[in-house]
PDB file of C-alpha atoms in Angstrom:
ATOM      1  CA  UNK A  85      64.790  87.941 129.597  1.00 82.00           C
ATOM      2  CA  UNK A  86      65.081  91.087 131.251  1.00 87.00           C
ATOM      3  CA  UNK A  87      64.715  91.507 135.313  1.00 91.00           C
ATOM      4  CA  UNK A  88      65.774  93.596 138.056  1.00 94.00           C
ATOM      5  CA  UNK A  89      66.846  92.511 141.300  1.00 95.00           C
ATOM      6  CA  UNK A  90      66.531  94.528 144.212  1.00 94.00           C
ATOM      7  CA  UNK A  91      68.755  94.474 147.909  1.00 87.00           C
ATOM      8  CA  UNK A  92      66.558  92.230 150.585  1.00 82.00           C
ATOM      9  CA  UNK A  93      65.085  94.431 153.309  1.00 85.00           C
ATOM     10  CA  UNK A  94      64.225  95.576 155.560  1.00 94.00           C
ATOM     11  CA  UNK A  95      66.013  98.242 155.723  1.00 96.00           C
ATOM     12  CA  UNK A  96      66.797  99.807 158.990  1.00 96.00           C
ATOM     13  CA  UNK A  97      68.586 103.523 159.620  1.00 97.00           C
ATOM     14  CA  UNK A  98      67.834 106.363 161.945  1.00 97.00           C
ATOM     15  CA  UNK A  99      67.206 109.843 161.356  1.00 97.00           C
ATOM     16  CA  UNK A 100      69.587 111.912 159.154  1.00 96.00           C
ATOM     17  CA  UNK A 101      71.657 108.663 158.016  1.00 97.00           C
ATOM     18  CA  UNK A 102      72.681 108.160 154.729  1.00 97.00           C
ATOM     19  CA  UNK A 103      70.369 105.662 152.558  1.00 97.00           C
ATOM     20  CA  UNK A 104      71.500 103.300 149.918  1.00 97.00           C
ATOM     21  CA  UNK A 105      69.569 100.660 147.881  1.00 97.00           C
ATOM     22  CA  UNK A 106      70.790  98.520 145.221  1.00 96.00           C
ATOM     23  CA  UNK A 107      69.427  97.777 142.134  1.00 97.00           C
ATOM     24  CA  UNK A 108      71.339  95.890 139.396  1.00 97.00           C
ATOM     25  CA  UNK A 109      68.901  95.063 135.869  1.00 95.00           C
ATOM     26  CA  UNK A 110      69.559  92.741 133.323  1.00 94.00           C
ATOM     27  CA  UNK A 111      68.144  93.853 130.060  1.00 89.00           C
ATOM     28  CA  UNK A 112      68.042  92.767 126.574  1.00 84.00           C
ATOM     29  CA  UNK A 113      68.126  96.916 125.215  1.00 82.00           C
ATOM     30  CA  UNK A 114      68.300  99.540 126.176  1.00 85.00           C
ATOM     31  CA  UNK A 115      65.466 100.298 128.740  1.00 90.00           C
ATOM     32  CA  UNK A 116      64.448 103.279 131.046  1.00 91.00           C
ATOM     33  CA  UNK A 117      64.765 103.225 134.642  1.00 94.00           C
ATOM     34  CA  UNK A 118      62.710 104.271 137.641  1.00 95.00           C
ATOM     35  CA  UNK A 119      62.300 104.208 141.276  1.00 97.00           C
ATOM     36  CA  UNK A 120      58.575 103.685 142.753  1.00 95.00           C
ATOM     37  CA  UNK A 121      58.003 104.435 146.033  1.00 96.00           C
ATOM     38  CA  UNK A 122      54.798 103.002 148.182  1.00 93.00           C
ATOM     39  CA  UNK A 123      54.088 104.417 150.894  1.00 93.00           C
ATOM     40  CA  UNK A 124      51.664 102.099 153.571  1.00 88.00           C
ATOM     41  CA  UNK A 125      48.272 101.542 152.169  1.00 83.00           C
ATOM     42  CA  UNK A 126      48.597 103.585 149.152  1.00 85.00           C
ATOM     43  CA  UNK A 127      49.483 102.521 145.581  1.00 87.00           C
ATOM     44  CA  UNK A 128      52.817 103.040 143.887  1.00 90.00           C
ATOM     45  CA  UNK A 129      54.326 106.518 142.990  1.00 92.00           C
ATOM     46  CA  UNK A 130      56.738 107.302 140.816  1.00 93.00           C
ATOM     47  CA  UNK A 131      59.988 108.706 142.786  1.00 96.00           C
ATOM     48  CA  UNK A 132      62.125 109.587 139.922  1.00 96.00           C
ATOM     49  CA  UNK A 133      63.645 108.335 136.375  1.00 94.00           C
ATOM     50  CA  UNK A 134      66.457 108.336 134.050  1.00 94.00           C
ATOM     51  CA  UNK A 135      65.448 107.373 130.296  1.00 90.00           C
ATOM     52  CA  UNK A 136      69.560 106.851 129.374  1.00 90.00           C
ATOM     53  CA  UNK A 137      73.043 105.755 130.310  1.00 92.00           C
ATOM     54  CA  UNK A 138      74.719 108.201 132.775  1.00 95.00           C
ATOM     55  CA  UNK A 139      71.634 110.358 133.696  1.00 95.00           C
ATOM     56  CA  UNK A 140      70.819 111.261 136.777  1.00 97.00           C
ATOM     57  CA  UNK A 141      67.555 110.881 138.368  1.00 96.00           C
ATOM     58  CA  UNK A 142      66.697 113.043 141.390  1.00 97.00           C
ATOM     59  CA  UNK A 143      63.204 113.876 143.412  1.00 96.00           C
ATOM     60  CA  UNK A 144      62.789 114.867 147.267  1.00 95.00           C
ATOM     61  CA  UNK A 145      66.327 114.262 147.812  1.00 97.00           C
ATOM     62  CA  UNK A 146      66.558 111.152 146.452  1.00 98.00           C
ATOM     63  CA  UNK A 147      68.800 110.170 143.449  1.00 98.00           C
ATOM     64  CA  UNK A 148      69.718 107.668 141.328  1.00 98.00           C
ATOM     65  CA  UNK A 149      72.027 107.613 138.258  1.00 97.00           C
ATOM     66  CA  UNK A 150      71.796 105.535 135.159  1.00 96.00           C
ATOM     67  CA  UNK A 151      75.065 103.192 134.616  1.00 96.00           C
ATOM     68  CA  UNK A 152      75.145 101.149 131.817  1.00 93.00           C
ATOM     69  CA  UNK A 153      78.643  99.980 132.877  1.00 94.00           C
ATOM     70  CA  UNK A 154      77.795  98.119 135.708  1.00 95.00           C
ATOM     71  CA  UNK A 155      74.227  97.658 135.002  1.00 95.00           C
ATOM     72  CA  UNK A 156      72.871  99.633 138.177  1.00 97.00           C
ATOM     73  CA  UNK A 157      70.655 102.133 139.355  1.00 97.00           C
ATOM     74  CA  UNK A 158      71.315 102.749 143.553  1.00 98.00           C
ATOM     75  CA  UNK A 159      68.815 104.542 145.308  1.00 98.00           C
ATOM     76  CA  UNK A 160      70.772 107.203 147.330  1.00 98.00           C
ATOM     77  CA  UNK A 161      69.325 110.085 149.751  1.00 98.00           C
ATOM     78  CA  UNK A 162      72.238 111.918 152.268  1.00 96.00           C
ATOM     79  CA  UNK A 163      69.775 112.154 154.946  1.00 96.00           C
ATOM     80  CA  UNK A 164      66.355 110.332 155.339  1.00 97.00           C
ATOM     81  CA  UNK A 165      63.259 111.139 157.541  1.00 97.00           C
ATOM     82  CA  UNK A 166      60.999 109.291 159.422  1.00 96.00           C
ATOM     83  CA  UNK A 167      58.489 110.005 156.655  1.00 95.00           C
ATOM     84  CA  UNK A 168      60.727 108.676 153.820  1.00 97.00           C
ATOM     85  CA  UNK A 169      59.666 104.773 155.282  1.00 97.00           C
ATOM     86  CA  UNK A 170      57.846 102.932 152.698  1.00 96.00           C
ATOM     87  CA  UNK A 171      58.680 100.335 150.098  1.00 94.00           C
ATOM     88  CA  UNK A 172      60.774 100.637 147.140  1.00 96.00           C
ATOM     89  CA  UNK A 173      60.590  99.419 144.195  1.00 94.00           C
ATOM     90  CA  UNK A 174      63.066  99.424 141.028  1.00 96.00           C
ATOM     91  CA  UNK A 175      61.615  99.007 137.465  1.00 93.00           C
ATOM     92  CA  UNK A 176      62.816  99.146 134.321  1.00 92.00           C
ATOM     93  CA  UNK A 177      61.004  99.739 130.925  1.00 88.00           C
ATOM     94  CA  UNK A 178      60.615 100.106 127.215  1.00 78.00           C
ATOM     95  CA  UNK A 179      58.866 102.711 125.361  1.00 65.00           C
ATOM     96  CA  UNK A 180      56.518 101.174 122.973  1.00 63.00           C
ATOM     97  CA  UNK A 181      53.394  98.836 122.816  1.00 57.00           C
ATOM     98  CA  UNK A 182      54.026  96.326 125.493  1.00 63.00           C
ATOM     99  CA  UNK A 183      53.695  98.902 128.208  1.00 66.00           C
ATOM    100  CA  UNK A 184      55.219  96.778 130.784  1.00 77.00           C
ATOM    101  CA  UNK A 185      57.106  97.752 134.040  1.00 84.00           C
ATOM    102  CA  UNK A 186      59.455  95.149 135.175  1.00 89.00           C
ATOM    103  CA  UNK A 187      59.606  95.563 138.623  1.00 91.00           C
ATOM    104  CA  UNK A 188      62.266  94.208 141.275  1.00 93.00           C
ATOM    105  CA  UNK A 189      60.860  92.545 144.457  1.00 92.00           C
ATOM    106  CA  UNK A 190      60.865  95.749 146.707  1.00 93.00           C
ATOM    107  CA  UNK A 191      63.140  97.005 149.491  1.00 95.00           C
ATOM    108  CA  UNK A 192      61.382  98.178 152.680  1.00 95.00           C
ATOM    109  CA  UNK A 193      62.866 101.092 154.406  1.00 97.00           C
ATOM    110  CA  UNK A 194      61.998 101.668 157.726  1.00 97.00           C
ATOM    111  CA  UNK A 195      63.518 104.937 159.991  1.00 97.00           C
ATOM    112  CA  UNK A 196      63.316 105.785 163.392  1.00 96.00           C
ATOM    113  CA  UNK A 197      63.719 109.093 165.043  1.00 94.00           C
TER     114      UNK A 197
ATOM    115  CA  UNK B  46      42.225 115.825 140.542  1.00 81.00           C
ATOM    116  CA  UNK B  47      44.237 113.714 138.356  1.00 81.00           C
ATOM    117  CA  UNK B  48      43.803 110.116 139.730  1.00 91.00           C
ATOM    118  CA  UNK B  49      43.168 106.345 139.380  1.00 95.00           C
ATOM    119  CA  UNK B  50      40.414 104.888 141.162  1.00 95.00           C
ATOM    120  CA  UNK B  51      39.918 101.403 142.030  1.00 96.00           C
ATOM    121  CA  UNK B  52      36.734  99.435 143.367  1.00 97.00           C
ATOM    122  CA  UNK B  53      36.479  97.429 145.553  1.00 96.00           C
ATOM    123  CA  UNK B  54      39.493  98.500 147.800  1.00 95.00           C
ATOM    124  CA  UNK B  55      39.021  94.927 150.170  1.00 96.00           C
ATOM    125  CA  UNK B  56      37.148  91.560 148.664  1.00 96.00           C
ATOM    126  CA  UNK B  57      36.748  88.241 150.537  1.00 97.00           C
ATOM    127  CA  UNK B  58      35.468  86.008 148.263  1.00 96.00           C
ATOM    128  CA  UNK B  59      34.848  82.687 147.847  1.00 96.00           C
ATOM    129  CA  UNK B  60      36.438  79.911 145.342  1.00 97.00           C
ATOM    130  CA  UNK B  61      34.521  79.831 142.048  1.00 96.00           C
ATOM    131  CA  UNK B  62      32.627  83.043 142.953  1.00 96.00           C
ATOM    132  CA  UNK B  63      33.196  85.727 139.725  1.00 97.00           C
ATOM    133  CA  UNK B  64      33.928  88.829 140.987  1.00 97.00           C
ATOM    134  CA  UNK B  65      34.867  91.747 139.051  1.00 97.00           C
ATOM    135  CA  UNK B  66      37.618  94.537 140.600  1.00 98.00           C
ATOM    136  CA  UNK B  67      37.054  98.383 138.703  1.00 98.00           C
ATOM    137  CA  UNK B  68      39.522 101.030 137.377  1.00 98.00           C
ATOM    138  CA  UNK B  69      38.703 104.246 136.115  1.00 98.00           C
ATOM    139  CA  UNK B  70      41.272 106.932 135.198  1.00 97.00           C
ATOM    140  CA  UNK B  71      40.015 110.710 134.410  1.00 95.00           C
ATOM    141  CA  UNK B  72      43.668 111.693 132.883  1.00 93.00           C
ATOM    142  CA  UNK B  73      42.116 110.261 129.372  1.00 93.00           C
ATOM    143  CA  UNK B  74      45.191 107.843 129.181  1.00 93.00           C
ATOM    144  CA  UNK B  75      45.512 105.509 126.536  1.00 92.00           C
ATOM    145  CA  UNK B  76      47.477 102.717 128.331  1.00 92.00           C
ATOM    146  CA  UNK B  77      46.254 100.841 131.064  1.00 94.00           C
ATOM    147  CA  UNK B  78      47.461  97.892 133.056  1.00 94.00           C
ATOM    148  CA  UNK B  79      47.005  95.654 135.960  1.00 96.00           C
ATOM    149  CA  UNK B  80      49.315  94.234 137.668  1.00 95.00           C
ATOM    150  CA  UNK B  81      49.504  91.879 141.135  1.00 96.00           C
ATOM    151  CA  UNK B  82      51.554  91.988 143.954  1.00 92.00           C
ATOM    152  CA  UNK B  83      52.833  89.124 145.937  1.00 92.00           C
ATOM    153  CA  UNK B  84      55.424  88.910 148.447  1.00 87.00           C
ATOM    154  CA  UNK B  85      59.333  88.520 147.300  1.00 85.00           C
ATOM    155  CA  UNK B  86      57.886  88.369 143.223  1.00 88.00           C
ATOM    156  CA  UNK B  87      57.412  92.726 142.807  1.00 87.00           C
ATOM    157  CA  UNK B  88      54.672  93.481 140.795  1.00 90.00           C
ATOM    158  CA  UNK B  89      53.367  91.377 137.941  1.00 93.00           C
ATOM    159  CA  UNK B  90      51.593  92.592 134.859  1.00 93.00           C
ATOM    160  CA  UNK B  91      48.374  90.892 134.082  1.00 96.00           C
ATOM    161  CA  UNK B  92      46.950  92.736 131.458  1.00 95.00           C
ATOM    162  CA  UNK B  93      47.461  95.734 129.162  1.00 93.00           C
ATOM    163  CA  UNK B  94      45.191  97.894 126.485  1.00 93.00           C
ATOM    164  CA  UNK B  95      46.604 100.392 124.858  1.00 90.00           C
ATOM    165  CA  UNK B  96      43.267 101.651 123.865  1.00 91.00           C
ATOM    166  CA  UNK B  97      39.667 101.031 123.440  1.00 93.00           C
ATOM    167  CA  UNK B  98      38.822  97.416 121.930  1.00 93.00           C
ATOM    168  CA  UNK B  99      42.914  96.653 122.325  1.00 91.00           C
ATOM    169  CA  UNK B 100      44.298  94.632 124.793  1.00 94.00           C
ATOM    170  CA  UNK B 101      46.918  92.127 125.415  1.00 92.00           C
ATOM    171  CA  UNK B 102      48.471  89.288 127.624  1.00 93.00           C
ATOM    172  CA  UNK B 103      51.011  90.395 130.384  1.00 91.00           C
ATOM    173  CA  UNK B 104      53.255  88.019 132.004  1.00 90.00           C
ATOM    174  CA  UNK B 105      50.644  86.461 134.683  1.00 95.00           C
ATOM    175  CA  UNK B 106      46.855  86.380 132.473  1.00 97.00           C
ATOM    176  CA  UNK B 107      45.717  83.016 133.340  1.00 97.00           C
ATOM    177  CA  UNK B 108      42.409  83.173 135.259  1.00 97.00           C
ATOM    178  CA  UNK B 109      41.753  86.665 134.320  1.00 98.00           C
ATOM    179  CA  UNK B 110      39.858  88.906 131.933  1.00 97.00           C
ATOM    180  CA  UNK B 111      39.797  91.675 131.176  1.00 97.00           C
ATOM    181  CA  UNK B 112      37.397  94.529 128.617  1.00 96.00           C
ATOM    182  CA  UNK B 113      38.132  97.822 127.670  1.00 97.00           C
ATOM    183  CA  UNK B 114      34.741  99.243 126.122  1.00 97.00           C
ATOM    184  CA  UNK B 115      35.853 102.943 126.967  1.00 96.00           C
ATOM    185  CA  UNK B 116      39.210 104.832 127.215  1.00 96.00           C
ATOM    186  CA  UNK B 117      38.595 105.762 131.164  1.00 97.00           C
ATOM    187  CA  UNK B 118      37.490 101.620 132.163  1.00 97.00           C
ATOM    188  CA  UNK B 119      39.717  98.417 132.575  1.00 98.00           C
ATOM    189  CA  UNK B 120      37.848  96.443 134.832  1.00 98.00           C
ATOM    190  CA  UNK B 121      39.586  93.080 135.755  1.00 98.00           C
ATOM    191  CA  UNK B 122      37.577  90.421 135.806  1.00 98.00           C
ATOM    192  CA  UNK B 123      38.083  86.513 137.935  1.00 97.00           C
ATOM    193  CA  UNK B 124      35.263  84.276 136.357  1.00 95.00           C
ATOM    194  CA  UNK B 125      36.036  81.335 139.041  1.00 97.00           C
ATOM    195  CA  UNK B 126      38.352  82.770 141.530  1.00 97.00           C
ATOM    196  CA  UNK B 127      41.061  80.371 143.310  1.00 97.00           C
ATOM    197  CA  UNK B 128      43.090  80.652 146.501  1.00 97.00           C
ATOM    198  CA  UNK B 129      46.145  81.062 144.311  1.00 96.00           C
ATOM    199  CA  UNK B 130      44.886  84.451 143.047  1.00 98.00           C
ATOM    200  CA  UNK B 131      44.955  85.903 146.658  1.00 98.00           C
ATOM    201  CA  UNK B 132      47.224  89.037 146.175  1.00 97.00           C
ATOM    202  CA  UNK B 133      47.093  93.039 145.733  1.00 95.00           C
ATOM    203  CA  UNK B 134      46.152  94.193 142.694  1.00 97.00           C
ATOM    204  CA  UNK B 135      46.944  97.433 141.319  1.00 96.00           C
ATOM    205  CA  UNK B 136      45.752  99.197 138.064  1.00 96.00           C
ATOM    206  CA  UNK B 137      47.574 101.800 136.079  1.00 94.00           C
ATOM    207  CA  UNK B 138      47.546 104.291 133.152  1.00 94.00           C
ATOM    208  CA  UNK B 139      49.612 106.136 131.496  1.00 90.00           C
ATOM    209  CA  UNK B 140      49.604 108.386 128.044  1.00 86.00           C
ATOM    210  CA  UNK B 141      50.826 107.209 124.958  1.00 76.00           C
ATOM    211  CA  UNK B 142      54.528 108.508 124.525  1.00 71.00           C
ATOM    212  CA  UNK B 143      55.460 108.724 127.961  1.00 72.00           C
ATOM    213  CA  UNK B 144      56.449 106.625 130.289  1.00 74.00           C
ATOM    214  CA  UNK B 145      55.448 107.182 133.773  1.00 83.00           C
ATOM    215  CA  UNK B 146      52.878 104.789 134.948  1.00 87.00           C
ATOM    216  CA  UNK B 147      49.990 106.229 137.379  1.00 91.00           C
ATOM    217  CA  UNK B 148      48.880 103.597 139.689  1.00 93.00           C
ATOM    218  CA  UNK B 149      45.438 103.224 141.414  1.00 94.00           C
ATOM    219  CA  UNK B 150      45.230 102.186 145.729  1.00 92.00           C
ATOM    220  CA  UNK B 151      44.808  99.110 144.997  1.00 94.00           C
ATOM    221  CA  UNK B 152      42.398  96.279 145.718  1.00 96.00           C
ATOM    222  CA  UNK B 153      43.624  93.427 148.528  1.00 96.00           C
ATOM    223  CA  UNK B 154      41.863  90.073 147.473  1.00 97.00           C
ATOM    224  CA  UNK B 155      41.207  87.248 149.420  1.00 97.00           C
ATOM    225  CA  UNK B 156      40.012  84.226 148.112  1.00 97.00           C
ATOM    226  CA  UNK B 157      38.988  81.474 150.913  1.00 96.00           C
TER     227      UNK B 157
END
């Protein structure tokens, strides 16, 4: 079946460093992509999306690009705040009836000044 | 303001006390879901409707129900609550066509 597996956190960086987080799917079509972010004691917000092979997803700084290749989406921002800590979460999904979100396990980022 | 709205936001409960957990969304959405969160498994899906009268199994229904009797309710309901259903529950929505998923605050659950 289809899943999405996520790098283990936490996550660790200071100020202005450069942020990466894996995410690798495994999916039986040909599914969108997205990035949720949650930020402590709220709910889930979508961070950005890519609906097809080789687009590029990008919100607040943060991208993420669509590769069918090598079955990925990475989480990428070139210099993270204090205020970007939160957890993470990958998801994939198909348009249609099921309205399901496959989500990875998470990835908590945490930055210090 | 656009939102999803969950009640209660905390619930200790007892085992085999029914309890119900509220969503409302005022976007007029047709799809709703709820899903669970539990540490290293992500976010589940419990249940989905993609409209009034129409729902459907997600990947985790046992000991839940669920009714959709109008398009802005999805209340989640735990007839005889267990220890094993202990989690964070989130509810979403989202209009038909689109993708994006807008998810409630959530509701921590703690069943003793």
């Amino acid at each position: 079946g289809d899943s999405v597996t996520q790098m283990e956190g936490p996550v660790t960086l200071s100020e202005e460093a450069f942020l990466t987080i894996n995410c690798t799917y495994t999916a039986t079509g040909y599914p969108s992509l997205f990035w949720y972010v949650q930020y402590p004691g709220e709910g889930l917000q979508l961070l950005l999306k890519a609906t097809k092979a080789d687009d590029k997803g990008s919100n607040k700084g943060f991208e993420a690009t669509y590769r069918k290749e090598t079955t990925s989406f990475h989480l990428e921002k070139g210099s993270v705040q204090v205020s970007d800590s939160a957890v993470y979460f990958c998801a994939l999904s198909y348009q249609g009836d099921t309205d399901k979100l496959i989500f990875g396990t998470g990835t908590r980022l945490q930055v210090f000044p | 303001e656009a939102q999803v709205t969950q009640n209660p936001r905390y619930l200790i409960t007892v085992t085999g006390k029914k309890l119900t957990v509220t969503c409302s969304q005022n976007m007029n959405h047709e799809y709703m879901s709820w899903y669970r969160q539990d540490p290293g498994l992500g976010l589940r899906q419990i249940y989905y409707s993609m409209n009034v009268e129409v729902t459907d199994k997600g990947d985790v229904p046992e000991g839940y129900k669920v009714s959709r009797k109008e398009k802005r309710n999805f209340p989640l309901i735990l007839e005889s609550p267990s220890p094993n259903q202990t989690s964070l529950y989130f509810c979403a929505s989202r209009v038909g066509g689109a993708e994006t998923q807008y998810f409630g605050p959530g509701t921590r659950l703690l069943v003793l």
